[in-house]
C-alpha positions as a Markdown table, in Angstrom:
| # | Residue | x | y | z |
|---|---|---|---|---|
| 1 | Met | -16.9 | 151.2 | 35.3 |
| 2 | Ala | -13.9 | 153.3 | 36.3 |
| 3 | Ile | -12.0 | 156.1 | 34.6 |
| 4 | Glu | -8.6 | 155.3 | 33.0 |
| 5 | Ser | -6.9 | 158.7 | 33.5 |
| 6 | Leu | -7.3 | 161.7 | 35.8 |
| 7 | His | -5.1 | 163.5 | 33.2 |
| 8 | Glu | -7.8 | 163.0 | 30.6 |
| 9 | Leu | -10.6 | 164.1 | 32.9 |
| 10 | Cys | -8.8 | 167.4 | 33.7 |
| 11 | Lys | -8.2 | 168.0 | 30.0 |
| 12 | Ala | -11.9 | 167.4 | 29.3 |
| 13 | Met | -13.0 | 169.7 | 32.1 |
| 14 | Asp | -10.9 | 172.5 | 30.5 |
| 15 | Thr | -12.5 | 171.8 | 27.1 |
| 16 | Val | -15.9 | 172.0 | 28.7 |
| 17 | Ala | -15.0 | 175.3 | 30.5 |
| 18 | Val | -14.0 | 176.9 | 27.2 |
| 19 | Glu | -17.2 | 175.8 | 25.5 |
| 20 | Thr | -19.2 | 177.1 | 28.5 |
| 21 | Trp | -17.6 | 180.5 | 28.1 |
| 22 | Arg | -18.4 | 180.5 | 24.4 |
| 23 | Arg | -22.0 | 179.7 | 25.0 |
| 24 | Leu | -22.5 | 182.3 | 27.8 |
| 25 | Glu | -20.8 | 184.9 | 25.7 |
| 26 | Val | -23.2 | 184.2 | 22.9 |
| 27 | Ser | -26.1 | 184.1 | 25.3 |
| 28 | Arg | -25.7 | 187.9 | 25.9 |
| 29 | Leu | -26.9 | 188.5 | 22.4 |
| 30 | Pro | -30.6 | 189.2 | 21.9 |
| 31 | Gly | -32.8 | 186.2 | 21.5 |
| 32 | His | -30.4 | 183.8 | 23.3 |
| 33 | Arg | -30.8 | 182.2 | 26.7 |
| 34 | Phe | -28.6 | 179.8 | 28.6 |
| 35 | Asp | -29.8 | 179.4 | 32.2 |
| 36 | Glu | -28.0 | 177.6 | 35.0 |
| 37 | Thr | -29.9 | 174.3 | 34.7 |
| 38 | Ser | -29.2 | 174.3 | 30.9 |
| 39 | Val | -25.5 | 174.9 | 31.5 |
| 40 | Thr | -25.3 | 172.1 | 34.1 |
| 41 | Asp | -27.0 | 169.6 | 31.8 |
| 42 | Ser | -24.7 | 170.7 | 29.0 |
| 43 | Ile | -21.4 | 170.4 | 30.8 |
| 44 | Leu | -22.2 | 167.1 | 32.4 |
| 45 | Tyr | -23.3 | 165.7 | 29.0 |
| 46 | Met | -20.0 | 166.9 | 27.4 |
| 47 | Leu | -18.0 | 165.3 | 30.2 |
| 48 | Arg | -19.8 | 162.0 | 29.9 |
| 49 | Asp | -19.2 | 162.1 | 26.1 |
| 50 | Gln | -15.5 | 162.8 | 26.5 |
| 51 | Val | -14.4 | 160.7 | 29.5 |
| 52 | Pro | -15.0 | 156.9 | 29.2 |
| 53 | Gly | -15.8 | 155.3 | 32.5 |
| 54 | Leu | -17.2 | 158.5 | 34.0 |
| 55 | Leu | -20.7 | 157.7 | 35.5 |
| 56 | Ile | -23.3 | 160.5 | 35.5 |
| 57 | Tyr | -26.8 | 160.1 | 36.7 |
| 58 | Gln | -29.8 | 162.5 | 36.5 |
| 59 | Thr | -33.0 | 162.2 | 38.5 |
| 60 | Asn | -36.2 | 164.4 | 38.7 |
| 61 | Gln | -37.0 | 163.1 | 42.2 |
| 62 | Val | -34.9 | 165.5 | 44.2 |
| 63 | Ile | -35.9 | 168.7 | 46.0 |
| 64 | Glu | -32.8 | 170.9 | 45.6 |
| 65 | Arg | -33.9 | 173.2 | 48.4 |
| 66 | Arg | -33.3 | 170.3 | 50.8 |
| 67 | Thr | -29.5 | 170.2 | 50.3 |
| 68 | Gly | -28.7 | 173.3 | 48.2 |
| 69 | Ala | -26.8 | 171.1 | 45.7 |
| 70 | Asp | -27.1 | 171.1 | 42.0 |
| 71 | Trp | -24.9 | 168.1 | 41.7 |
| 72 | Glu | -22.6 | 165.8 | 43.6 |
| 73 | Trp | -19.2 | 164.3 | 42.8 |
| 74 | Trp | -18.2 | 161.0 | 44.4 |
| 75 | Ile | -14.5 | 160.4 | 43.9 |
| 76 | Gly | -12.3 | 157.4 | 44.9 |
| 77 | Asp | -12.7 | 153.7 | 45.1 |
| 78 | Asp | -13.7 | 151.1 | 47.6 |
| 79 | Arg | -10.2 | 150.5 | 48.8 |
| 80 | Ala | -9.0 | 154.1 | 49.2 |
| 81 | Gly | -12.4 | 155.4 | 50.3 |
| 82 | Trp | -14.6 | 158.1 | 48.7 |
| 83 | Ile | -14.6 | 161.9 | 48.8 |
| 84 | Cys | -17.8 | 163.8 | 48.2 |
| 85 | Leu | -18.2 | 167.3 | 46.7 |
| 86 | Arg | -21.6 | 169.0 | 46.7 |
| 87 | Ile | -21.8 | 171.7 | 44.1 |
| 88 | Gln | -24.0 | 174.7 | 43.8 |
| 89 | Ala | -23.9 | 176.3 | 40.4 |
| 90 | Lys | -24.4 | 180.0 | 39.6 |
| 91 | Arg | -24.0 | 181.9 | 36.3 |
| 92 | Ala | -22.7 | 185.4 | 35.6 |
| 93 | Tyr | -25.5 | 187.7 | 34.3 |
| 94 | Glu | -25.3 | 190.7 | 32.0 |
| 95 | Asn | -24.9 | 193.1 | 34.9 |
| 96 | Asn | -21.7 | 191.2 | 35.8 |
| 97 | Thr | -23.0 | 189.8 | 39.0 |
| 98 | Tyr | -23.9 | 186.3 | 40.3 |
| 99 | Lys | -27.2 | 187.7 | 41.3 |
| 100 | Met | -28.8 | 184.4 | 42.2 |
| 101 | Leu | -26.5 | 184.0 | 45.1 |
| 102 | Gly | -29.2 | 185.7 | 47.1 |
| 103 | His | -31.5 | 182.7 | 46.6 |
| 104 | Pro | -33.2 | 181.9 | 50.0 |
| 105 | Gly | -32.1 | 178.7 | 51.8 |
| 106 | Gly | -34.1 | 175.8 | 53.0 |
| 107 | Glu | -35.9 | 175.7 | 56.4 |
| 108 | Glu | -34.2 | 178.1 | 58.8 |
| 109 | Asp | -31.2 | 178.8 | 56.6 |
| 110 | Ser | -30.8 | 182.4 | 55.4 |
| 111 | Phe | -29.4 | 181.6 | 52.0 |
| 112 | Gln | -29.0 | 178.6 | 49.7 |
| 113 | Tyr | -25.3 | 178.6 | 50.3 |
| 114 | Asp | -26.0 | 178.2 | 54.0 |
| 115 | Thr | -28.1 | 175.1 | 53.2 |
| 116 | Leu | -25.2 | 173.7 | 51.1 |
| 117 | Ile | -22.6 | 174.3 | 53.8 |
| 118 | Asn | -24.7 | 172.9 | 56.6 |
| 119 | Gly | -25.1 | 169.6 | 54.7 |
| 120 | Cys | -21.4 | 169.0 | 54.3 |
| 121 | Asn | -18.7 | 168.1 | 56.9 |
| 122 | Pro | -15.1 | 168.4 | 55.8 |
| 123 | Asp | -14.2 | 166.1 | 58.8 |
| 124 | Gln | -16.0 | 163.4 | 56.8 |
| 125 | Ala | -14.3 | 164.4 | 53.5 |
| 126 | Arg | -17.5 | 166.0 | 52.3 |
| 127 | Tyr | -17.0 | 169.4 | 50.9 |
| 128 | Ala | -19.2 | 172.3 | 49.8 |
| 129 | Phe | -18.2 | 174.2 | 46.6 |
| 130 | His | -19.7 | 176.6 | 44.2 |
| 131 | Val | -19.0 | 176.5 | 40.4 |
| 132 | Phe | -19.5 | 179.8 | 38.6 |
| 133 | Tyr | -20.4 | 179.7 | 34.9 |
| 134 | Asn | -18.8 | 182.6 | 33.2 |
| 135 | Gly | -18.6 | 184.1 | 29.7 |
| 136 | Trp | -18.6 | 187.6 | 28.3 |
| 137 | Pro | -17.2 | 189.4 | 25.2 |
| 138 | Glu | -13.6 | 190.7 | 25.1 |
| 139 | Gly | -13.5 | 194.3 | 26.5 |
| 140 | Thr | -16.4 | 193.9 | 28.9 |
| 141 | Phe | -14.2 | 194.8 | 31.9 |
| 142 | Ala | -11.0 | 196.2 | 30.2 |
| 143 | Pro | -9.9 | 196.7 | 26.6 |
| 144 | Gly | -8.1 | 193.8 | 24.9 |
| 145 | Thr | -8.9 | 191.1 | 27.3 |
| 146 | Arg | -11.7 | 188.8 | 28.4 |
| 147 | Trp | -10.5 | 188.8 | 32.0 |
| 148 | Ala | -12.6 | 190.5 | 34.6 |
| 149 | Val | -10.0 | 193.2 | 35.4 |
| 150 | Pro | -9.2 | 194.0 | 38.3 |
| 151 | Ala | -10.0 | 190.5 | 39.7 |
| 152 | Glu | -7.0 | 188.6 | 41.1 |
| 153 | Trp | -5.7 | 185.8 | 38.9 |
| 154 | Asn | -5.0 | 182.6 | 40.9 |
| 155 | Ala | -4.6 | 180.1 | 38.1 |
| 156 | Cys | -0.8 | 180.5 | 37.9 |
| 157 | Pro | 1.3 | 178.4 | 40.4 |
| 158 | Ala | 4.2 | 180.7 | 39.3 |
| 159 | Met | 2.1 | 183.7 | 40.6 |
| 160 | Arg | 2.1 | 185.5 | 37.2 |
| 161 | Gly | -0.9 | 187.5 | 36.0 |
| 162 | Tyr | -3.5 | 186.5 | 33.5 |
| 163 | Asp | -1.5 | 188.1 | 30.7 |
| 164 | Glu | 1.7 | 186.2 | 31.4 |
| 165 | Cys | 0.4 | 182.9 | 32.8 |
| 166 | Lys | 1.4 | 179.8 | 30.9 |
| 167 | His | -0.8 | 177.4 | 32.9 |
| 168 | Ala | -4.3 | 178.6 | 32.0 |
| 169 | Glu | -6.2 | 181.0 | 29.8 |
| 170 | Val | -9.1 | 183.2 | 30.7 |
| 171 | Arg | -11.8 | 181.0 | 29.2 |
| 172 | His | -10.7 | 178.1 | 31.5 |
| 173 | Tyr | -12.7 | 180.2 | 34.0 |
| 174 | Gly | -15.8 | 179.4 | 32.0 |
| 175 | Cys | -16.4 | 176.9 | 34.9 |
| 176 | Ala | -14.7 | 178.4 | 38.0 |
| 177 | Ile | -14.6 | 176.8 | 41.4 |
| 178 | Ile | -14.6 | 178.3 | 44.9 |
| 179 | Ser | -15.1 | 177.0 | 48.4 |
| 180 | Ser | -18.7 | 177.7 | 49.6 |
| 181 | His | -17.2 | 178.9 | 52.9 |
| 182 | Asp | -15.4 | 181.6 | 50.9 |
| 183 | Val | -18.7 | 182.4 | 49.1 |
| 184 | Lys | -20.5 | 182.9 | 52.4 |
| 185 | Ala | -17.7 | 185.1 | 53.8 |
| 186 | Leu | -17.9 | 187.3 | 50.7 |
| 187 | Ser | -21.7 | 187.3 | 50.5 |
| 188 | Asp | -22.8 | 187.9 | 54.1 |
| 189 | Asn | -23.6 | 191.6 | 54.6 |
| 190 | Asp | -22.8 | 192.4 | 50.9 |
| 191 | Ser | -25.6 | 191.8 | 48.4 |
| 192 | Lys | -23.7 | 193.2 | 45.3 |
| 193 | Tyr | -22.5 | 189.7 | 44.3 |
| 194 | Ser | -19.9 | 191.2 | 42.0 |
| 195 | Val | -18.1 | 188.9 | 39.5 |
| 196 | Val | -14.8 | 190.6 | 40.2 |
| 197 | Lys | -15.0 | 189.9 | 43.9 |
| 198 | Tyr | -15.7 | 186.2 | 43.6 |
| 199 | Leu | -13.3 | 185.5 | 40.7 |
| 200 | Ser | -10.5 | 186.9 | 43.0 |
| 201 | Asn | -11.1 | 183.8 | 45.1 |
| 202 | Ala | -11.7 | 181.2 | 42.4 |
| 203 | Val | -9.7 | 179.0 | 40.0 |
| 204 | Pro | -10.7 | 176.9 | 36.9 |
| 205 | Trp | -12.8 | 174.0 | 38.1 |
| 206 | Ser | -10.3 | 171.4 | 36.8 |
| 207 | Tyr | -8.0 | 172.6 | 39.6 |
| 208 | Ala | -10.2 | 170.8 | 42.2 |
| 209 | Phe | -8.3 | 167.6 | 41.1 |
| 210 | Gly | -4.8 | 169.1 | 41.6 |
| 211 | Phe | -3.0 | 172.3 | 40.5 |
| 212 | Pro | -0.7 | 172.0 | 37.5 |
| 213 | Pro | 3.0 | 172.0 | 38.4 |
| 214 | Ile | 5.0 | 175.3 | 38.2 |
| 215 | Asp | 7.6 | 174.1 | 35.8 |
| 216 | Phe | 6.4 | 173.8 | 32.2 |
| 217 | Ser | 9.9 | 173.5 | 30.6 |
| 218 | Asp | 9.5 | 169.8 | 29.5 |
| 219 | Trp | 6.1 | 170.0 | 27.6 |
| 220 | His | 4.0 | 172.2 | 25.5 |
| 221 | Arg | 1.4 | 174.6 | 26.9 |
| 222 | Glu | -1.5 | 172.7 | 25.3 |
| 223 | Glu | -0.5 | 169.7 | 27.4 |
| 224 | Arg | -0.6 | 171.5 | 30.7 |
| 225 | Trp | -2.1 | 168.5 | 32.3 |
| 226 | His | 0.9 | 166.2 | 32.1 |
| 227 | Pro | 0.3 | 162.4 | 32.0 |
| 228 | Gln | 2.4 | 162.3 | 35.2 |
| 229 | Leu | -0.8 | 163.5 | 37.0 |
| 230 | Asp | -1.9 | 159.8 | 36.9 |
| 231 | Arg | 1.2 | 158.7 | 38.9 |
| 232 | Gly | 1.0 | 158.1 | 42.6 |
| 233 | Asp | -2.2 | 158.1 | 44.6 |
| 234 | Trp | -4.4 | 160.6 | 42.9 |
| 235 | Val | -7.2 | 160.1 | 45.5 |
| 236 | Asp | -4.7 | 161.5 | 48.1 |
| 237 | Arg | -3.8 | 164.3 | 45.8 |
| 238 | Ile | -7.4 | 165.3 | 45.3 |
| 239 | His | -8.1 | 165.1 | 49.0 |
| 240 | Gly | -5.1 | 167.3 | 49.8 |
| 241 | Thr | -6.1 | 169.8 | 47.2 |
| 242 | Leu | -9.6 | 170.1 | 48.6 |
| 243 | Glu | -8.3 | 170.4 | 52.1 |
| 244 | Val | -6.2 | 173.4 | 51.1 |
| 245 | Val | -8.8 | 175.1 | 49.0 |
| 246 | Ala | -11.6 | 174.5 | 51.6 |
| 247 | Arg | -9.8 | 175.0 | 54.9 |
| 248 | Arg | -6.2 | 176.0 | 54.6 |
| 249 | Gly | -6.0 | 179.3 | 52.9 |
| 250 | Gly | -8.3 | 179.0 | 49.9 |
| 251 | Val | -7.2 | 179.1 | 46.3 |
| 252 | Arg | -4.1 | 181.2 | 47.1 |
| 253 | Gly | -3.0 | 178.5 | 49.6 |
| 254 | Ala | -3.5 | 175.8 | 47.1 |
| 255 | Arg | -1.6 | 177.7 | 44.5 |
| 256 | Asp | 1.3 | 178.2 | 46.8 |
| 257 | Ala | 1.2 | 174.5 | 47.8 |
| 258 | Ser | 0.8 | 173.2 | 44.3 |
| 259 | Gly | 4.4 | 171.9 | 44.2 |
| 260 | His | 4.1 | 169.8 | 47.3 |
| 261 | Leu | 0.5 | 168.8 | 47.8 |
| 262 | Gly | 1.6 | 165.3 | 48.6 |
| 263 | Glu | 2.9 | 166.7 | 51.9 |
| 264 | Val | -0.4 | 168.2 | 53.0 |
| 265 | Pro | -1.6 | 166.1 | 56.0 |
| 266 | Ile | -4.8 | 164.3 | 55.2 |
| 267 | Asn | -6.8 | 161.7 | 57.2 |
| 268 | Arg | -7.8 | 158.9 | 55.0 |
| 269 | Asn | -10.2 | 157.6 | 57.7 |
| 270 | Gln | -12.4 | 160.6 | 57.1 |
| 271 | Arg | -13.4 | 159.2 | 53.8 |
| 272 | Thr | -16.6 | 157.3 | 53.2 |
| 273 | Phe | -16.1 | 153.5 | 52.9 |
| 274 | Glu | -19.8 | 152.6 | 52.8 |
| 275 | Leu | -21.4 | 154.6 | 50.1 |
| 276 | Pro | -25.0 | 156.0 | 50.5 |
| 277 | Thr | -27.7 | 153.7 | 49.3 |
| 278 | Tyr | -28.5 | 155.8 | 46.2 |
| 279 | Val | -24.8 | 155.8 | 45.1 |
| 280 | Gln | -24.6 | 152.0 | 45.5 |
| 281 | Ala | -27.8 | 151.7 | 43.5 |
| 282 | Met | -26.4 | 153.9 | 40.7 |
| 283 | Arg | -23.2 | 151.8 | 40.5 |
| 284 | Arg | -25.4 | 148.8 | 39.7 |
| 285 | Thr | -27.0 | 150.5 | 36.8 |
| 286 | Thr | -25.9 | 152.1 | 33.5 |
| 287 | Ser | -25.2 | 155.9 | 33.4 |
| 288 | Gly | -28.1 | 158.1 | 32.5 |
| 289 | Leu | -31.6 | 158.7 | 34.0 |
| 290 | Phe | -31.9 | 157.2 | 37.5 |
| 291 | Glu | -35.2 | 156.2 | 38.9 |
| 292 | Pro | -35.1 | 155.7 | 42.7 |
| 293 | Ala | -36.8 | 152.5 | 43.9 |
| 294 | Ser | -37.3 | 153.7 | 47.5 |
| 295 | Glu | -36.8 | 156.8 | 49.7 |
| 296 | Asp | -33.3 | 155.5 | 50.6 |
| 297 | Glu | -32.4 | 155.7 | 46.9 |
| 298 | Val | -33.4 | 159.3 | 46.4 |
| 299 | Pro | -30.1 | 161.3 | 45.6 |
| 300 | Ala | -29.0 | 164.4 | 47.4 |
| 301 | Ala | -28.8 | 166.4 | 44.1 |
| 302 | Pro | -30.5 | 166.3 | 40.7 |
| 303 | Gln | -27.2 | 165.2 | 39.1 |
| 304 | Thr | -24.6 | 162.7 | 40.5 |
| 305 | Val | -21.1 | 162.2 | 39.1 |
| 306 | Ile | -19.1 | 159.1 | 40.1 |
| 307 | Val | -15.3 | 159.3 | 39.5 |
| 308 | Glu | -14.1 | 155.8 | 40.3 |
| 309 | Arg | -10.5 | 155.1 | 40.0 |
| 310 | Lys | -9.5 | 152.1 | 37.9 |
| 311 | Pro | -7.7 | 149.5 | 40.0 |
| 312 | Lys | -4.0 | 149.3 | 39.4 |
| 313 | Arg | -2.6 | 146.2 | 37.7 |
| 314 | Ala | -0.7 | 143.9 | 39.9 |
| 315 | Arg | 3.0 | 143.7 | 39.1 |
| 316 | Lys | 4.2 | 140.5 | 37.5 |
| 317 | Lys | 6.5 | 138.5 | 39.7 |
């Protein structure tokens, strides 16, 4: 199976982010609990329910400590090649920190984020990212807003603040993405893990698939993911976005480059053209619980998401 539309996937990711914010906001009330594993299970279930053709697999036969990844994305197709994202998920706690960033790593790695980074090579189009789960009541950081003032707002390609941005709203940061290399730079020698510090270097997770354009004059705000997102080679667009976010200036660089990401130099030969055995096995089965038949079929993370682009129709002569 393959997805029909990147536009629809990005819209669904925003919907999931808003719902994640709502649930984490409620989880701060007495008697409620919503831990990282529960959030991950929930958001991937919602994505699978909303996006036909999206393949999501779960397995219990994975030692997370080995890779540091909570889930993987495999994005592309057999013709264009595949891009891999390994994701480590952390939630915001009531003390307004991502306190579990201090989780120890595997083997000789100091921290879990070191394990994640060491298992990824951007020169092979394999990227390490963190997704932060956020949600807190209005006024937690400043009166009249849910935003974590004074965190920098990077979701606006027009470089406006959170209170003037027409591209995103605060709850789209319910699932916020940031390069794991940025996480490491912010975390080493500083164990406070402040929400404000990391959000200043993050964007809504849907932006991993391409920033929205600056000009919104030709459609309504609720359609910020324009159907034109599906035009052109969106595997190249995603690859270019990840290159900028991961290696060429972080989210600020991607924001500034949002109008001309097609010009970002990418090397398509870095992509994977022979998928790992476990991904090949998954593609032969239906989405859902995956039971490895051998050691080679054991996935690198407890959850695997396959975003396969639907082949383009040949033009009639």
